[in-house]
GROMACS .gro file of C-alpha atoms in nm:
model
  373
    1UNK     CA    1   0.000   0.000   0.000
    2UNK     CA    2   0.146   0.337  -0.104
    3UNK     CA    3   0.200   0.601   0.163
    4UNK     CA    4  -0.042   0.840  -0.004
    5UNK     CA    5  -0.316   0.579   0.003
    6UNK     CA    6  -0.265   0.510   0.374
    7UNK     CA    7  -0.437   0.836   0.466
    8UNK     CA    8  -0.719   0.739   0.232
    9UNK     CA    9  -0.730   0.391   0.388
   10UNK     CA   10  -0.780   0.539   0.736
   11UNK     CA   11  -1.031   0.799   0.619
   12UNK     CA   12  -1.240   0.554   0.416
   13UNK     CA   13  -1.241   0.297   0.696
   14UNK     CA   14  -1.272   0.545   0.981
   15UNK     CA   15  -1.611   0.420   1.101
   16UNK     CA   16  -1.504   0.054   1.092
   17UNK     CA   17  -1.179   0.131   1.274
   18UNK     CA   18  -1.360   0.320   1.548
   19UNK     CA   19  -1.619   0.047   1.595
   20UNK     CA   20  -1.400  -0.262   1.560
   21UNK     CA   21  -1.044  -0.199   1.678
   22UNK     CA   22  -1.118  -0.265   2.044
   23UNK     CA   23  -0.922  -0.146   2.345
   24UNK     CA   24  -0.654  -0.417   2.325
   25UNK     CA   25  -0.555  -0.314   1.972
   26UNK     CA   26  -0.579   0.058   2.054
   27UNK     CA   27  -0.336   0.024   2.345
   28UNK     CA   28  -0.083  -0.176   2.141
   29UNK     CA   29  -0.094   0.072   1.852
   30UNK     CA   30  -0.062   0.361   2.097
   31UNK     CA   31   0.254   0.201   2.239
   32UNK     CA   32   0.400   0.177   1.887
   33UNK     CA   33   0.313   0.539   1.813
   34UNK     CA   34   0.480   0.648   2.137
   35UNK     CA   35   0.791   0.445   2.058
   36UNK     CA   36   0.814   0.611   1.716
   37UNK     CA   37   0.772   0.960   1.870
   38UNK     CA   38   0.451   1.012   1.675
   39UNK     CA   39   0.252   1.067   1.994
   40UNK     CA   40   0.349   1.210   2.329
   41UNK     CA   41   0.311   1.029   2.659
   42UNK     CA   42   0.028   1.268   2.751
   43UNK     CA   43  -0.160   1.191   2.428
   44UNK     CA   44  -0.119   0.815   2.478
   45UNK     CA   45  -0.231   0.843   2.839
   46UNK     CA   46  -0.542   1.036   2.737
   47UNK     CA   47  -0.636   0.766   2.487
   48UNK     CA   48  -0.563   0.460   2.702
   49UNK     CA   49  -0.742   0.602   3.007
   50UNK     CA   50  -1.063   0.650   2.809
   51UNK     CA   51  -1.313   0.393   2.940
   52UNK     CA   52  -1.531   0.380   2.625
   53UNK     CA   53  -1.326   0.191   2.367
   54UNK     CA   54  -1.496   0.356   2.066
   55UNK     CA   55  -1.406   0.699   2.205
   56UNK     CA   56  -1.045   0.589   2.253
   57UNK     CA   57  -1.035   0.466   1.892
   58UNK     CA   58  -1.193   0.788   1.766
   59UNK     CA   59  -0.942   1.007   1.953
   60UNK     CA   60  -0.646   0.814   1.814
   61UNK     CA   61  -0.776   0.813   1.455
   62UNK     CA   62  -0.834   1.189   1.448
   63UNK     CA   63  -0.503   1.266   1.620
   64UNK     CA   64  -0.312   1.059   1.364
   65UNK     CA   65  -0.496   1.202   1.064
   66UNK     CA   66  -0.397   1.550   1.184
   67UNK     CA   67  -0.030   1.445   1.212
   68UNK     CA   68   0.010   1.362   0.844
   69UNK     CA   69   0.097   1.073   0.612
   70UNK     CA   70   0.400   0.937   0.802
   71UNK     CA   71   0.194   0.905   1.121
   72UNK     CA   72  -0.078   0.729   0.919
   73UNK     CA   73   0.186   0.494   0.778
   74UNK     CA   74   0.299   0.390   1.126
   75UNK     CA   75  -0.059   0.343   1.250
   76UNK     CA   76  -0.153   0.119   0.956
   77UNK     CA   77   0.163  -0.093   0.991
   78UNK     CA   78   0.092  -0.129   1.361
   79UNK     CA   79  -0.269  -0.228   1.289
   80UNK     CA   80  -0.148  -0.496   1.046
   81UNK     CA   81   0.091  -0.628   1.311
   82UNK     CA   82  -0.147  -0.634   1.608
   83UNK     CA   83  -0.483  -0.699   1.440
   84UNK     CA   84  -0.414  -0.851   1.096
   85UNK     CA   85  -0.764  -0.999   1.085
   86UNK     CA   86  -0.925  -0.654   1.089
   87UNK     CA   87  -0.658  -0.503   0.863
   88UNK     CA   88  -0.708  -0.757   0.586
   89UNK     CA   89  -1.083  -0.756   0.627
   90UNK     CA   90  -1.085  -0.381   0.560
   91UNK     CA   91  -0.871  -0.443   0.254
   92UNK     CA   92  -1.112  -0.709   0.129
   93UNK     CA   93  -0.829  -0.963   0.156
   94UNK     CA   94  -0.940  -1.310   0.027
   95UNK     CA   95  -1.250  -1.313   0.246
   96UNK     CA   96  -1.265  -1.268   0.618
   97UNK     CA   97  -1.202  -1.628   0.722
   98UNK     CA   98  -1.020  -1.773   0.420
   99UNK     CA   99  -0.749  -1.505   0.442
  100UNK     CA  100  -0.633  -1.618   0.787
  101UNK     CA  101  -0.404  -1.888   0.649
  102UNK     CA  102  -0.206  -1.626   0.456
  103UNK     CA  103  -0.107  -1.431   0.771
  104UNK     CA  104   0.196  -1.652   0.830
  105UNK     CA  105   0.404  -1.372   0.986
  106UNK     CA  106   0.133  -1.251   1.224
  107UNK     CA  107   0.234  -1.235   1.590
  108UNK     CA  108  -0.109  -1.139   1.721
  109UNK     CA  109  -0.468  -1.222   1.627
  110UNK     CA  110  -0.766  -1.036   1.779
  111UNK     CA  111  -1.124  -1.146   1.706
  112UNK     CA  112  -1.359  -0.941   1.920
  113UNK     CA  113  -1.740  -0.953   1.897
  114UNK     CA  114  -1.759  -1.036   1.527
  115UNK     CA  115  -2.021  -1.236   1.342
  116UNK     CA  116  -1.896  -1.594   1.315
  117UNK     CA  117  -2.088  -1.924   1.317
  118UNK     CA  118  -1.975  -2.282   1.375
  119UNK     CA  119  -1.875  -2.342   1.011
  120UNK     CA  120  -1.671  -2.020   1.009
  121UNK     CA  121  -1.496  -2.133   1.326
  122UNK     CA  122  -1.404  -2.467   1.169
  123UNK     CA  123  -1.253  -2.284   0.869
  124UNK     CA  124  -1.068  -2.055   1.107
  125UNK     CA  125  -0.925  -2.358   1.286
  126UNK     CA  126  -0.784  -2.486   0.957
  127UNK     CA  127  -0.624  -2.154   0.871
  128UNK     CA  128  -0.489  -2.074   1.215
  129UNK     CA  129  -0.263  -2.377   1.223
  130UNK     CA  130  -0.038  -2.195   0.970
  131UNK     CA  131   0.031  -1.901   1.203
  132UNK     CA  132   0.341  -2.055   1.359
  133UNK     CA  133   0.476  -1.716   1.477
  134UNK     CA  134   0.160  -1.625   1.670
  135UNK     CA  135   0.231  -1.508   2.026
  136UNK     CA  136  -0.106  -1.355   2.120
  137UNK     CA  137  -0.452  -1.500   2.050
  138UNK     CA  138  -0.750  -1.298   2.173
  139UNK     CA  139  -1.099  -1.427   2.087
  140UNK     CA  140  -1.374  -1.249   2.278
  141UNK     CA  141  -1.755  -1.264   2.267
  142UNK     CA  142  -1.792  -1.508   1.978
  143UNK     CA  143  -2.125  -1.640   2.100
  144UNK     CA  144  -2.244  -1.833   1.793
  145UNK     CA  145  -1.946  -2.060   1.714
  146UNK     CA  146  -2.080  -2.347   1.928
  147UNK     CA  147  -1.867  -2.663   1.885
  148UNK     CA  148  -1.637  -2.472   1.647
  149UNK     CA  149  -1.436  -2.370   1.954
  150UNK     CA  150  -1.330  -2.733   1.999
  151UNK     CA  151  -1.171  -2.733   1.652
  152UNK     CA  152  -0.999  -2.400   1.722
  153UNK     CA  153  -0.859  -2.515   2.058
  154UNK     CA  154  -0.728  -2.839   1.906
  155UNK     CA  155  -0.563  -2.654   1.617
  156UNK     CA  156  -0.408  -2.393   1.847
  157UNK     CA  157  -0.278  -2.634   2.109
  158UNK     CA  158  -0.138  -2.876   1.849
  159UNK     CA  159   0.047  -2.627   1.630
  160UNK     CA  160   0.125  -2.287   1.787
  161UNK     CA  161   0.422  -2.346   2.016
  162UNK     CA  162   0.517  -1.974   2.030
  163UNK     CA  163   0.192  -1.870   2.197
  164UNK     CA  164   0.238  -1.666   2.513
  165UNK     CA  165  -0.118  -1.545   2.567
  166UNK     CA  166  -0.454  -1.713   2.505
  167UNK     CA  167  -0.774  -1.523   2.573
  168UNK     CA  168  -1.098  -1.706   2.492
  169UNK     CA  169  -1.363  -1.499   2.672
  170UNK     CA  170  -1.732  -1.583   2.623
  171UNK     CA  171  -1.653  -1.807   2.326
  172UNK     CA  172  -1.873  -2.115   2.380
  173UNK     CA  173  -1.594  -2.299   2.562
  174UNK     CA  174  -1.714  -2.650   2.647
  175UNK     CA  175  -1.577  -2.914   2.881
  176UNK     CA  176  -1.448  -3.101   2.573
  177UNK     CA  177  -1.256  -2.794   2.457
  178UNK     CA  178  -1.109  -2.739   2.805
  179UNK     CA  179  -1.001  -3.105   2.826
  180UNK     CA  180  -0.831  -3.084   2.485
  181UNK     CA  181  -0.646  -2.772   2.591
  182UNK     CA  182  -0.546  -2.933   2.922
  183UNK     CA  183  -0.410  -3.238   2.745
  184UNK     CA  184  -0.199  -3.029   2.507
  185UNK     CA  185  -0.062  -2.757   2.736
  186UNK     CA  186   0.273  -2.936   2.715
  187UNK     CA  187   0.282  -2.814   2.352
  188UNK     CA  188   0.266  -2.450   2.467
  189UNK     CA  189   0.583  -2.404   2.674
  190UNK     CA  190   0.580  -2.021   2.652
  191UNK     CA  191   0.220  -1.974   2.765
  192UNK     CA  192   0.188  -1.739   3.063
  193UNK     CA  193  -0.160  -1.588   3.014
  194UNK     CA  194  -0.474  -1.802   3.002
  195UNK     CA  195  -0.814  -1.630   3.020
  196UNK     CA  196  -1.117  -1.857   2.980
  197UNK     CA  197  -1.356  -1.637   3.178
  198UNK     CA  198  -1.726  -1.587   3.101
  199UNK     CA  199  -1.760  -1.943   2.974
  200UNK     CA  200  -2.010  -2.186   3.131
  201UNK     CA  201  -1.906  -2.552   3.120
  202UNK     CA  202  -2.248  -2.710   3.089
  203UNK     CA  203  -2.144  -3.076   3.122
  204UNK     CA  204  -1.860  -3.237   3.319
  205UNK     CA  205  -1.736  -2.896   3.434
  206UNK     CA  206  -1.582  -3.035   3.751
  207UNK     CA  207  -1.388  -3.301   3.558
  208UNK     CA  208  -1.272  -3.050   3.294
  209UNK     CA  209  -1.135  -2.812   3.560
  210UNK     CA  210  -0.957  -3.102   3.731
  211UNK     CA  211  -0.792  -3.190   3.399
  212UNK     CA  212  -0.698  -2.827   3.336
  213UNK     CA  213  -0.539  -2.790   3.680
  214UNK     CA  214  -0.338  -3.108   3.621
  215UNK     CA  215  -0.226  -2.981   3.279
  216UNK     CA  216  -0.117  -2.643   3.415
  217UNK     CA  217   0.148  -2.810   3.631
  218UNK     CA  218   0.385  -2.786   3.332
  219UNK     CA  219   0.354  -2.404   3.327
  220UNK     CA  220   0.481  -2.266   3.659
  221UNK     CA  221   0.551  -1.926   3.499
  222UNK     CA  222   0.180  -1.837   3.460
  223UNK     CA  223   0.101  -1.469   3.518
  224UNK     CA  224  -0.273  -1.462   3.441
  225UNK     CA  225  -0.525  -1.739   3.514
  226UNK     CA  226  -0.895  -1.662   3.464
  227UNK     CA  227  -1.107  -1.976   3.484
  228UNK     CA  228  -1.445  -2.076   3.338
  229UNK     CA  229  -1.736  -2.174   3.559
  230UNK     CA  230  -1.976  -2.465   3.586
  231UNK     CA  231  -2.181  -2.673   3.826
  232UNK     CA  232  -1.978  -2.803   4.123
  233UNK     CA  233  -1.644  -2.662   4.000
  234UNK     CA  234  -1.585  -2.529   4.350
  235UNK     CA  235  -1.489  -2.883   4.460
  236UNK     CA  236  -1.170  -2.826   4.259
  237UNK     CA  237  -1.063  -2.536   4.485
  238UNK     CA  238  -0.824  -2.733   4.707
  239UNK     CA  239  -0.652  -2.888   4.405
  240UNK     CA  240  -0.632  -2.546   4.239
  241UNK     CA  241  -0.468  -2.391   4.546
  242UNK     CA  242  -0.205  -2.666   4.546
  243UNK     CA  243  -0.128  -2.564   4.187
  244UNK     CA  244  -0.117  -2.192   4.272
  245UNK     CA  245   0.154  -2.260   4.531
  246UNK     CA  246   0.380  -2.333   4.233
  247UNK     CA  247   0.292  -2.006   4.052
  248UNK     CA  248   0.460  -1.725   4.248
  249UNK     CA  249   0.458  -1.493   3.943
  250UNK     CA  250   0.078  -1.490   3.913
  251UNK     CA  251  -0.059  -1.133   3.890
  252UNK     CA  252  -0.422  -1.198   3.797
  253UNK     CA  253  -0.665  -1.466   3.919
  254UNK     CA  254  -1.033  -1.511   3.837
  255UNK     CA  255  -1.287  -1.745   3.999
  256UNK     CA  256  -1.603  -1.567   3.884
  257UNK     CA  257  -1.931  -1.757   3.929
  258UNK     CA  258  -1.766  -2.052   4.104
  259UNK     CA  259  -2.052  -2.067   4.359
  260UNK     CA  260  -1.803  -2.014   4.640
  261UNK     CA  261  -1.965  -1.998   4.984
  262UNK     CA  262  -1.832  -1.878   5.320
  263UNK     CA  263  -1.657  -2.215   5.360
  264UNK     CA  264  -1.459  -2.186   5.036
  265UNK     CA  265  -1.385  -1.815   5.079
  266UNK     CA  266  -1.229  -1.891   5.419
  267UNK     CA  267  -1.015  -2.164   5.261
  268UNK     CA  268  -0.904  -1.913   4.996
  269UNK     CA  269  -0.834  -1.653   5.264
  270UNK     CA  270  -0.618  -1.894   5.463
  271UNK     CA  271  -0.424  -1.965   5.146
  272UNK     CA  272  -0.355  -1.595   5.084
  273UNK     CA  273  -0.243  -1.543   5.444
  274UNK     CA  274   0.036  -1.794   5.382
  275UNK     CA  275   0.179  -1.541   5.132
  276UNK     CA  276   0.192  -1.776   4.833
  277UNK     CA  277   0.084  -1.511   4.578
  278UNK     CA  278   0.268  -1.197   4.682
  279UNK     CA  279   0.267  -1.058   4.324
  280UNK     CA  280  -0.111  -1.078   4.280
  281UNK     CA  281  -0.253  -0.749   4.146
  282UNK     CA  282  -0.603  -0.836   4.021
  283UNK     CA  283  -0.853  -1.068   4.189
  284UNK     CA  284  -1.198  -1.150   4.048
  285UNK     CA  285  -1.434  -1.328   4.291
  286UNK     CA  286  -1.754  -1.180   4.152
  287UNK     CA  287  -2.092  -1.352   4.140
  288UNK     CA  288  -2.029  -1.604   4.415
  289UNK     CA  289  -2.243  -1.692   4.721
  290UNK     CA  290  -2.059  -1.528   5.012
  291UNK     CA  291  -2.229  -1.362   5.312
  292UNK     CA  292  -2.108  -1.078   5.533
  293UNK     CA  293  -1.942  -1.329   5.768
  294UNK     CA  294  -1.747  -1.485   5.485
  295UNK     CA  295  -1.631  -1.155   5.338
  296UNK     CA  296  -1.541  -1.028   5.685
  297UNK     CA  297  -1.303  -1.317   5.745
  298UNK     CA  298  -1.161  -1.275   5.394
  299UNK     CA  299  -1.082  -0.904   5.437
  300UNK     CA  300  -0.810  -0.981   5.690
  301UNK     CA  301  -0.646  -1.219   5.444
  302UNK     CA  302  -0.676  -0.959   5.169
  303UNK     CA  303  -0.445  -0.725   5.358
  304UNK     CA  304  -0.161  -0.973   5.304
  305UNK     CA  305  -0.182  -0.912   4.926
  306UNK     CA  306   0.020  -0.591   4.934
  307UNK     CA  307   0.041  -0.542   4.555
  308UNK     CA  308  -0.333  -0.560   4.484
  309UNK     CA  309  -0.456  -0.302   4.233
  310UNK     CA  310  -0.815  -0.413   4.175
  311UNK     CA  311  -1.066  -0.659   4.319
  312UNK     CA  312  -1.417  -0.759   4.215
  313UNK     CA  313  -1.651  -0.885   4.487
  314UNK     CA  314  -1.975  -0.812   4.301
  315UNK     CA  315  -2.282  -1.012   4.398
  316UNK     CA  316  -2.543  -1.205   4.199
  317UNK     CA  317  -2.821  -1.040   4.396
  318UNK     CA  318  -2.859  -0.713   4.583
  319UNK     CA  319  -2.777  -0.742   4.954
  320UNK     CA  320  -2.690  -0.520   5.250
  321UNK     CA  321  -2.341  -0.576   5.398
  322UNK     CA  322  -2.301  -0.570   5.776
  323UNK     CA  323  -2.165  -0.249   5.929
  324UNK     CA  324  -1.857  -0.431   6.057
  325UNK     CA  325  -1.781  -0.551   5.705
  326UNK     CA  326  -1.799  -0.194   5.572
  327UNK     CA  327  -1.553  -0.084   5.844
  328UNK     CA  328  -1.317  -0.364   5.747
  329UNK     CA  329  -1.349  -0.273   5.379
  330UNK     CA  330  -1.248   0.084   5.468
  331UNK     CA  331  -0.947  -0.051   5.655
  332UNK     CA  332  -0.841  -0.252   5.350
  333UNK     CA  333  -0.860   0.062   5.140
  334UNK     CA  334  -0.623   0.251   5.371
  335UNK     CA  335  -0.385  -0.043   5.417
  336UNK     CA  336  -0.326  -0.155   5.059
  337UNK     CA  337  -0.120   0.122   4.901
  338UNK     CA  338  -0.162   0.015   4.537
  339UNK     CA  339  -0.536  -0.056   4.548
  340UNK     CA  340  -0.716   0.157   4.289
  341UNK     CA  341  -1.052  -0.012   4.237
  342UNK     CA  342  -1.302  -0.222   4.431
  343UNK     CA  343  -1.606  -0.350   4.240
  344UNK     CA  344  -1.896  -0.444   4.466
  345UNK     CA  345  -2.196  -0.428   4.233
  346UNK     CA  346  -2.500  -0.552   4.421
  347UNK     CA  347  -2.375  -0.433   4.762
  348UNK     CA  348  -2.625  -0.181   4.899
  349UNK     CA  349  -2.453   0.091   5.102
  350UNK     CA  350  -2.635   0.353   5.305
  351UNK     CA  351  -2.513   0.711   5.355
  352UNK     CA  352  -2.318   0.617   5.667
  353UNK     CA  353  -2.138   0.334   5.483
  354UNK     CA  354  -2.044   0.561   5.195
  355UNK     CA  355  -1.923   0.824   5.442
  356UNK     CA  356  -1.686   0.573   5.605
  357UNK     CA  357  -1.547   0.467   5.269
  358UNK     CA  358  -1.510   0.827   5.152
  359UNK     CA  359  -1.326   0.921   5.474
  360UNK     CA  360  -1.089   0.630   5.420
  361UNK     CA  361  -1.031   0.744   5.063
  362UNK     CA  362  -0.948   1.098   5.181
  363UNK     CA  363  -0.718   0.974   5.457
  364UNK     CA  364  -0.511   0.753   5.227
  365UNK     CA  365  -0.475   1.037   4.970
  366UNK     CA  366  -0.485   0.830   4.655
  367UNK     CA  367  -0.691   0.794   4.340
  368UNK     CA  368  -0.951   0.527   4.406
  369UNK     CA  369  -1.279   0.407   4.255
  370UNK     CA  370  -1.557   0.218   4.431
  371UNK     CA  371  -1.793   0.062   4.175
  372UNK     CA  372  -2.129  -0.029   4.327
  373UNK     CA  373  -2.495  -0.028   4.228
   0.00000   0.00000   0.00000
């Protein structure tokens, strides 16, 4: 593509770029633009701190168009590198799915909330096996691919030994797909990020999680582990914690919708108090079944996680936390120096509760967000 046509490429595809790039791609492109001195740190920070991804995309597109053809050149090259699927789709490159097999030099593939059915997914699985240089695979919110995910997981885990990050969020992950991945994790020696969140394992969920935990023993360098959910998966907690003892580098852990009760949350709290995961920064325990008593006991354990940046304790249903729990939550806020966000959607605070939390926020003198309903 000629430099002169790159500006035209961005302008003619402006709407599609704004709607489809997604925050992951925006942040990676912004890093490239900063490295090439096309954008300043302040400009990059403004874009990446924008919470609405379409607004972040829009800001970046208009900034780059105003900076001229060389800036457009760098943006388009970065887009091709970090989201080749979107880049070639906008070029009309051999069809959306059929063109995948030609991206042999791609290091990242991002498929986010696009229209794809089971047959498309099977074609994608055939093409993706050729991407031997792929390091990052992000597939999010592909809700119509059904059993196609099994073909994709088999193809990925059999052929892509350079993969470092796999993100399959809300992608029809089944117990069969999880078991295939677990069996083949030995083929992915560089993997350190595995995000399977927002997937419900309808059948044999407990067995699939057991297999996955066993398979993860070959990857002690894991940094991110976000697990799917299913009926009775909480019985795997003890086995999972034995695995986590071998993963001191873990920075992000997710057990959303695991139906954890006060009993399990106390077991998890005791584990954290033993200081096994001192590098943990993000913890997602949302949509479980914990009462005030359970959370109260867990708050003390939480204080031992000194590097925590964000936690999610949101509830399935609205409920009123005990006053003592609110006091303990305020103490956590003032004790953990790096904590920036607590999500407690579903927790109903009264004016007194919010006053306590606000006082704690003022006393600790830091930027902090409490997300609640």
